[in-house]
mmCIF file of C-alpha atoms and ligand atoms in Angstrom:
data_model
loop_
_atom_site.group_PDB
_atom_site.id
_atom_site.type_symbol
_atom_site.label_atom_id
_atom_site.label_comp_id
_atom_site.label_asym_id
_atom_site.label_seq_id
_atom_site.Cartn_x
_atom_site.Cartn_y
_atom_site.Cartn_z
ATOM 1 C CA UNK A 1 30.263 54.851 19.315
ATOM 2 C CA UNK A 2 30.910 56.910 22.284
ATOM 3 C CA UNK A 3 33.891 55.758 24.139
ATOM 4 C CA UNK A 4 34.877 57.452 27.238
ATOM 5 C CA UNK A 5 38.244 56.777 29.204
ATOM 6 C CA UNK A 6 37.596 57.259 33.285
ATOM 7 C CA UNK A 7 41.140 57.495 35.905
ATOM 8 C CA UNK A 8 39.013 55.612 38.041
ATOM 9 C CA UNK A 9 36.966 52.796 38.837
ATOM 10 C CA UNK A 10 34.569 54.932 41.038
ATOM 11 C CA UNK A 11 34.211 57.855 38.239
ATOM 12 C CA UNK A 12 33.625 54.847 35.708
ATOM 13 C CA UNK A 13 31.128 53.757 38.258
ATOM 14 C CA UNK A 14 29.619 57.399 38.822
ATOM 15 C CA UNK A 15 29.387 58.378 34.821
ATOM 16 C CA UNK A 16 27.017 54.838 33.966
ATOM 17 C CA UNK A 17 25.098 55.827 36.837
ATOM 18 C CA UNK A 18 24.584 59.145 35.984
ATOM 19 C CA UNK A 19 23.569 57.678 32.169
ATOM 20 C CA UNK A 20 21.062 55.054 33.536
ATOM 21 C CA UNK A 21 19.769 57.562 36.112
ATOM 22 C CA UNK A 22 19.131 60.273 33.084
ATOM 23 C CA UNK A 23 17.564 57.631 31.051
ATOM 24 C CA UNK A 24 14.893 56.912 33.872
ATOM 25 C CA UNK A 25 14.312 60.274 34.715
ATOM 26 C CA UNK A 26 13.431 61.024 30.770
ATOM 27 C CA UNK A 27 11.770 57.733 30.431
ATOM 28 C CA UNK A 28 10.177 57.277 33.873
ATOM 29 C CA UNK A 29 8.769 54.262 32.550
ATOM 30 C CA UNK A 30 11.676 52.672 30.766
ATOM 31 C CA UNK A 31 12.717 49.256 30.412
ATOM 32 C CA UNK A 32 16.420 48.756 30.760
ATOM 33 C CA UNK A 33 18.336 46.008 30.512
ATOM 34 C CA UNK A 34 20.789 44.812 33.309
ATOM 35 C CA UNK A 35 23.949 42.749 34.026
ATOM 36 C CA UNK A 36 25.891 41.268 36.402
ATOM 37 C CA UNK A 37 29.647 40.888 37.296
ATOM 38 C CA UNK A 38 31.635 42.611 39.231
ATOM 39 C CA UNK A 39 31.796 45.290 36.790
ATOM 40 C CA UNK A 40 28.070 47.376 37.050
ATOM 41 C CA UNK A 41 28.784 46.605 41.237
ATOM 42 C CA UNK A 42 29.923 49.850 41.456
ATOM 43 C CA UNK A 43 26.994 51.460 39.193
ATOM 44 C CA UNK A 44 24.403 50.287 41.135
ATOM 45 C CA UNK A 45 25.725 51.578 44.503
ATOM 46 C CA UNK A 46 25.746 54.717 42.992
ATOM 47 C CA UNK A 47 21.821 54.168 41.699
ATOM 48 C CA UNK A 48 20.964 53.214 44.739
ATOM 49 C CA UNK A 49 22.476 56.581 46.606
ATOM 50 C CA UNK A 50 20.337 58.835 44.364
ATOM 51 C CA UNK A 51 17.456 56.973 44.747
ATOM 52 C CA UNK A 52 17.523 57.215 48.113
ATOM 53 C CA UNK A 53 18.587 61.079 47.961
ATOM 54 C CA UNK A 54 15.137 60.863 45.869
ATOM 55 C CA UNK A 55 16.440 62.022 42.776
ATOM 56 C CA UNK A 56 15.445 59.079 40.700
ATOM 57 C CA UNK A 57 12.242 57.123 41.301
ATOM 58 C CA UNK A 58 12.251 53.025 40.039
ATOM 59 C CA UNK A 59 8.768 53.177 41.072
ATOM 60 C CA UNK A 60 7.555 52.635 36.674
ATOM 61 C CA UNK A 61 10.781 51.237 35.937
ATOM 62 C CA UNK A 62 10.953 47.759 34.226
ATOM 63 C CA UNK A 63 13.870 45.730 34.013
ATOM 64 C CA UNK A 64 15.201 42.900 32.387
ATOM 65 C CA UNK A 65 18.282 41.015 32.965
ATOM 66 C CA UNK A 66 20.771 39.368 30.959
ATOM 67 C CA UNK A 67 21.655 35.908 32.311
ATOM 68 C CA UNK A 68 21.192 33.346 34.673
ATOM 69 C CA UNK A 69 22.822 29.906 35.732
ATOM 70 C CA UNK A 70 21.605 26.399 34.784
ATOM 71 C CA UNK A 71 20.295 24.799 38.091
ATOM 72 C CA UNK A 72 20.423 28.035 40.362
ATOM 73 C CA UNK A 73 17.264 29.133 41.735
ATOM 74 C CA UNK A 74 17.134 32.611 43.161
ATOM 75 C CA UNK A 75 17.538 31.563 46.508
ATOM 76 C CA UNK A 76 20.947 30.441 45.799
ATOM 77 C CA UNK A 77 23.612 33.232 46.559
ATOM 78 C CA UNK A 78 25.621 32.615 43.398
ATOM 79 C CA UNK A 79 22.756 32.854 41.411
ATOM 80 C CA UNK A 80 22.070 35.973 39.262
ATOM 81 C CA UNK A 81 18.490 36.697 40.488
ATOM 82 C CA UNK A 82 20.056 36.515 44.021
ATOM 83 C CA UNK A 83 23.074 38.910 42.913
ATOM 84 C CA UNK A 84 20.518 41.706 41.648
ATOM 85 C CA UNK A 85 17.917 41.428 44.967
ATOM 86 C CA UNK A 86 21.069 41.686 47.097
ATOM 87 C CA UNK A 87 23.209 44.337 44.463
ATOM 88 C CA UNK A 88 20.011 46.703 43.511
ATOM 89 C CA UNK A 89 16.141 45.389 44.084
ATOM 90 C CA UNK A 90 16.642 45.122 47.572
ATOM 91 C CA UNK A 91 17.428 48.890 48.150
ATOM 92 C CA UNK A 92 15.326 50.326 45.821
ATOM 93 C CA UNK A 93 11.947 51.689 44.847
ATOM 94 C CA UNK A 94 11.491 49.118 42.137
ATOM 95 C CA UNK A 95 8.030 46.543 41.961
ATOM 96 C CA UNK A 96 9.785 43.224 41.979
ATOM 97 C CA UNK A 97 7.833 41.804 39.904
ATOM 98 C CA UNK A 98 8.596 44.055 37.547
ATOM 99 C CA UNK A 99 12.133 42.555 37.463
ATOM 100 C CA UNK A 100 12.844 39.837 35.046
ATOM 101 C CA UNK A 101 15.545 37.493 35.523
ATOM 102 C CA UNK A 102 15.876 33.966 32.971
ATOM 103 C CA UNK A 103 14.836 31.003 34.596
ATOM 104 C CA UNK A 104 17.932 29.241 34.956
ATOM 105 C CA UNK A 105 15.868 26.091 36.776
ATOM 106 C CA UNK A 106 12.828 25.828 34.354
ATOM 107 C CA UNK A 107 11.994 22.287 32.835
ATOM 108 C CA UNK A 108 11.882 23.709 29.452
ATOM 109 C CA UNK A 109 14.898 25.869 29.119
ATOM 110 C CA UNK A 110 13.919 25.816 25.140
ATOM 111 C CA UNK A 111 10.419 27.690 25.954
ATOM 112 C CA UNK A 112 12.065 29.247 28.839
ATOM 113 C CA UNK A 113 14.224 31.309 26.185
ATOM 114 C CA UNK A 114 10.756 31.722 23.409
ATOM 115 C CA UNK A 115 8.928 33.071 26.806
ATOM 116 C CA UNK A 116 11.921 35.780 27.450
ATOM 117 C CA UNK A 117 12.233 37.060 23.742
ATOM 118 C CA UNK A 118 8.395 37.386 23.982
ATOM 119 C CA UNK A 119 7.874 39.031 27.268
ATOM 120 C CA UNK A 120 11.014 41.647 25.897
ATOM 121 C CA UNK A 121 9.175 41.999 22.799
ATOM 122 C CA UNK A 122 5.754 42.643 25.113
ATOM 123 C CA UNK A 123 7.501 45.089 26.474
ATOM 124 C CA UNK A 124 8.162 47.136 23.727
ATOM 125 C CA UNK A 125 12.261 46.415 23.625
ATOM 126 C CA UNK A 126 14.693 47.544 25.873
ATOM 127 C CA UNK A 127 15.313 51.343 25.867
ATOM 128 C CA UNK A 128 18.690 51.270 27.782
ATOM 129 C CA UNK A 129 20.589 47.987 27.687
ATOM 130 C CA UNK A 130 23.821 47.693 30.422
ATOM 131 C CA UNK A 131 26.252 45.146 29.866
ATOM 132 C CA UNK A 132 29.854 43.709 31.023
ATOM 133 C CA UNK A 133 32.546 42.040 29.193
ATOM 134 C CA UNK A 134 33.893 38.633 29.462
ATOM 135 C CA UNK A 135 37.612 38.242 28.995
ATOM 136 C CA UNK A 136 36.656 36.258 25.831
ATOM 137 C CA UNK A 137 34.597 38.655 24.885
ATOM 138 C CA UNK A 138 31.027 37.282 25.922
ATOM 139 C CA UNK A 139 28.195 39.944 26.568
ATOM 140 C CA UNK A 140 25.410 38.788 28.583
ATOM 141 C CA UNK A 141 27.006 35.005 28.299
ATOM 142 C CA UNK A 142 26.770 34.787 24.518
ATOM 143 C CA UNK A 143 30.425 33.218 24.162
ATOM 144 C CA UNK A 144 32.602 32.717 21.060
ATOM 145 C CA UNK A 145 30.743 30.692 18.424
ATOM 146 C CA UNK A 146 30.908 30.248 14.523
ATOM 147 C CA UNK A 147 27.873 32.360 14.719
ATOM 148 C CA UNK A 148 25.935 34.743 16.895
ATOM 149 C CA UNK A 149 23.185 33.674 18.218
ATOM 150 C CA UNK A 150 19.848 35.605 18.152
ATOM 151 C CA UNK A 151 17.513 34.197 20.292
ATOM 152 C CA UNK A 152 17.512 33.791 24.485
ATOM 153 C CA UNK A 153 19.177 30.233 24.374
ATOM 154 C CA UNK A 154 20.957 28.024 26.709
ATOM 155 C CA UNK A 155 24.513 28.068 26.481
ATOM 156 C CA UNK A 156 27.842 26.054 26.991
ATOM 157 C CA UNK A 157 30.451 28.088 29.113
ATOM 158 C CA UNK A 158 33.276 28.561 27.987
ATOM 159 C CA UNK A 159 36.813 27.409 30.109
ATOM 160 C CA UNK A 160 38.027 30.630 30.694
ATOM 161 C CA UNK A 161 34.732 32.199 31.895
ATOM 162 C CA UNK A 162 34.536 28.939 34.016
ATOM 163 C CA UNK A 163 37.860 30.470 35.600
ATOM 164 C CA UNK A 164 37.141 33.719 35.554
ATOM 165 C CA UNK A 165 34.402 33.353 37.419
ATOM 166 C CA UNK A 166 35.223 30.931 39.927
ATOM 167 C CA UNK A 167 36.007 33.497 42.269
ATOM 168 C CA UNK A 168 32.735 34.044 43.314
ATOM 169 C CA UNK A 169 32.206 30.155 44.274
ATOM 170 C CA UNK A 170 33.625 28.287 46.754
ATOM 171 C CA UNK A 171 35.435 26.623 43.782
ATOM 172 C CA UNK A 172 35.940 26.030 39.988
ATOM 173 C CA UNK A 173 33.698 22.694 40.455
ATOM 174 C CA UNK A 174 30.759 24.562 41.623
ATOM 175 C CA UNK A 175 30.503 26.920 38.793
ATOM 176 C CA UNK A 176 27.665 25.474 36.886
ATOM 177 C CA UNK A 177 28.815 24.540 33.113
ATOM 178 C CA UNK A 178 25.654 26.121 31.645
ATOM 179 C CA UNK A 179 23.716 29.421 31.457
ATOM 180 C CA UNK A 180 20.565 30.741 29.830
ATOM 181 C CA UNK A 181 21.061 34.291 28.166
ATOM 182 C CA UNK A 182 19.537 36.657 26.095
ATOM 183 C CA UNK A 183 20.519 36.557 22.497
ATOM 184 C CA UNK A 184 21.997 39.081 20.463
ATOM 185 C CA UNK A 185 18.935 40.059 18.633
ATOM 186 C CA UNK A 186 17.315 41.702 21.676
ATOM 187 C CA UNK A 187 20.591 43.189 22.438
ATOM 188 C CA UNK A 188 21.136 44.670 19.321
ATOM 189 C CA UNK A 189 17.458 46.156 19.254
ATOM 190 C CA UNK A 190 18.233 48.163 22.601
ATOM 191 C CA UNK A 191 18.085 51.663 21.892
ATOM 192 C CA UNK A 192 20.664 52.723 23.825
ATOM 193 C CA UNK A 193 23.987 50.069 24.885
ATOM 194 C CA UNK A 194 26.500 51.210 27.803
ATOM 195 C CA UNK A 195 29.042 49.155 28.015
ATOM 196 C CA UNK A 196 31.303 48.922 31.334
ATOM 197 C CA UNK A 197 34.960 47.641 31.688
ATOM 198 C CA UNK A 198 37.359 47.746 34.065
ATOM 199 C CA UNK A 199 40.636 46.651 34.858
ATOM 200 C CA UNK A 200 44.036 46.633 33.084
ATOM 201 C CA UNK A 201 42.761 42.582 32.148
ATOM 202 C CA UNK A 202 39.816 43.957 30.223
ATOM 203 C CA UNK A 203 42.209 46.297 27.749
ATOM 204 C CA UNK A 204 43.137 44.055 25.168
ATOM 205 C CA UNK A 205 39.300 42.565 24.954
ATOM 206 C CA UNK A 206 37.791 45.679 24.841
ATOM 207 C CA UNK A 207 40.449 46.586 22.180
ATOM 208 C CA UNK A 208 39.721 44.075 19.883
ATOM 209 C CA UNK A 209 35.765 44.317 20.412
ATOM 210 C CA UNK A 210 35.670 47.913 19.688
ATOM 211 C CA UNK A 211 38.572 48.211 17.174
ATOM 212 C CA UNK A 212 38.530 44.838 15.828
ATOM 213 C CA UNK A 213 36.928 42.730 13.079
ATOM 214 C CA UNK A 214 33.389 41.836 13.977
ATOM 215 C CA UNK A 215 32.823 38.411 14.490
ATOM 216 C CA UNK A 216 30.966 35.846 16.293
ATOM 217 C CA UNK A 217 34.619 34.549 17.756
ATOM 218 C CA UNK A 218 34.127 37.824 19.989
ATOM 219 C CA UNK A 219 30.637 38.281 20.462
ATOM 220 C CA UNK A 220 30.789 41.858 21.830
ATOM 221 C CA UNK A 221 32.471 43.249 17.904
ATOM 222 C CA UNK A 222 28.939 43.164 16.945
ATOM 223 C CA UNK A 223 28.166 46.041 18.777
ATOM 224 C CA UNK A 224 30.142 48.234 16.988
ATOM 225 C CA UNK A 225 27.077 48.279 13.909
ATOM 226 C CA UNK A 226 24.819 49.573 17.174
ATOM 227 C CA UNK A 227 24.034 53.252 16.564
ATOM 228 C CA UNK A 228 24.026 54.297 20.142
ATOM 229 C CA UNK A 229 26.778 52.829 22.172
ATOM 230 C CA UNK A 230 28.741 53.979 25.134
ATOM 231 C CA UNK A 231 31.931 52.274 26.288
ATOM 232 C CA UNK A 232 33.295 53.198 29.437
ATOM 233 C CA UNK A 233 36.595 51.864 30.264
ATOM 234 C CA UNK A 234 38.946 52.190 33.798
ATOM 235 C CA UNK A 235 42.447 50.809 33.445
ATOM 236 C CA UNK A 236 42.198 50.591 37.019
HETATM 237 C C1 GLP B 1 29.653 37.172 33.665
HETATM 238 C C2 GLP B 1 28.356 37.761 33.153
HETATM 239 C C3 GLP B 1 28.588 38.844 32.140
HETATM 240 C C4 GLP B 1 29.643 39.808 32.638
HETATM 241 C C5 GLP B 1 30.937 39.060 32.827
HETATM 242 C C6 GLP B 1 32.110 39.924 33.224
HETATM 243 O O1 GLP B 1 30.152 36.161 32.855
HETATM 244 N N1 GLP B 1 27.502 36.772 32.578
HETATM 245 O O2 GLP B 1 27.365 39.513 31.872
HETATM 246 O O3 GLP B 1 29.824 40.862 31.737
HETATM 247 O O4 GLP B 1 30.690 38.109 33.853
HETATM 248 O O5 GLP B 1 32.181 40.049 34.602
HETATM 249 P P1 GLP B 1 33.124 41.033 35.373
HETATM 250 O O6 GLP B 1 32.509 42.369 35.262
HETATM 251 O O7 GLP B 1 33.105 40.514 36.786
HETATM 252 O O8 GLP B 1 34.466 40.931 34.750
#
């Protein structure tokens, strides 16, 4: 595990880009796997700045995202898929529909999570997976369990993601209760993991995930049996 220590959010923010923007550039046709949060915000503004300097081209680029709400459709503003057009897609050089986002509304959320794992698979894995951290240590929203949980699946939130990310909605009671995420298989067959935190909040999770037991009770400890993972951490 590489894990680098920025002063900054911005040089946090400027050192993922610069690993993403390396992977496409020796990949040009590279899956890569993306996240949302607050945390990658300042990642993709950066992506988006060389790409329009034209020194990285999304044009073969595939990606594949994490998460999604229960009931949110991507015309919904709190919804992931809508977070990504308006955070990225929109102001890039990337095929749209060549960007996968989990069906948070599908009928079948069951086969909704079998279609995902295949259409990764199809793809031939994910060469460069980005992630956040919960404050409970979720990744992608795999939360604390008695075991971790391979497949895309729908999931339970927990409370304190609930609260933590009721800030983005108008309030707690509109934050839906449950998500569909990728498992931890396909994020464990990645090639590459970078890993973003930030904030003085994040310290003792990241601590614990990276320096910890591994265990299910903090999803993201799993990582540390990936061969090729980046953490990059601002206290600020
Ligand atoms: C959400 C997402 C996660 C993300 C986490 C942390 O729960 N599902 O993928 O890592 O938020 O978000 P933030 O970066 O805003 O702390």
């Amino acid at each position: 595990m590489k894990f680098i220590q920025t002063k900054t959010y911005a040089e946090l923010s400027h050192k993922a880009a610069d690993i993403i923007a390396a992977q496409i550039i020796l990949k040009p046709n590279c899956v890569i796997g993306l996240a949302t949060g607050s945390s990658p915000v300042g990642t993709y503004k950066e992506l988006i700045a060389y790409n329009k300097k034209g020194d990285i081209d999304f044009s073969d680029v595939t990606t594949v995202n994490l998460d999604e709400y229960v009931g949110l459709d991507g015309s919904n503003d709190q919804s992931y898929r809508y977070f990504m057009n308006d955070n990225l897609f929109n102001h890039i050089n990337i095929d749209k529909n060549c960007t996968h986002v989990p069906n948070g509304c599908a009928a079948d959320l069951a086969a909704e999570g079998e279609a995902y794992d295949a259409l990764i698979k199809d793809l031939g894995g994910i060469d460069l997976q980005l992630l956040g951290i919960g404050l409970d240590g979720h990744i992608g929203f795999n939360e604390p369990d008695d075991v971790f949980v391979k497949a895309t699946h729908e999931v339970v939130l927990d409370e304190s993601t609930i609260k933590a990310n009721a800030r983005f909605f108008a309030n707690e009671d509109e934050v839906p209760k449950t998500a569909i995420t990728m498992g931890m298989l396909s994020i464990m067959q990645a090639k590459k993991i970078l890993l973003v935190a930030n904030g003085k909040a994040k310290k003792d999770i990241v601590q614990k995930a990276f320096f910890g037991p591994i265990t299910p009770q903090v999803p993201a400890s799993l990582l540390q049996l990936h061969p090729d993972v980046t953490v990059i951490f601002s206290e600020e």
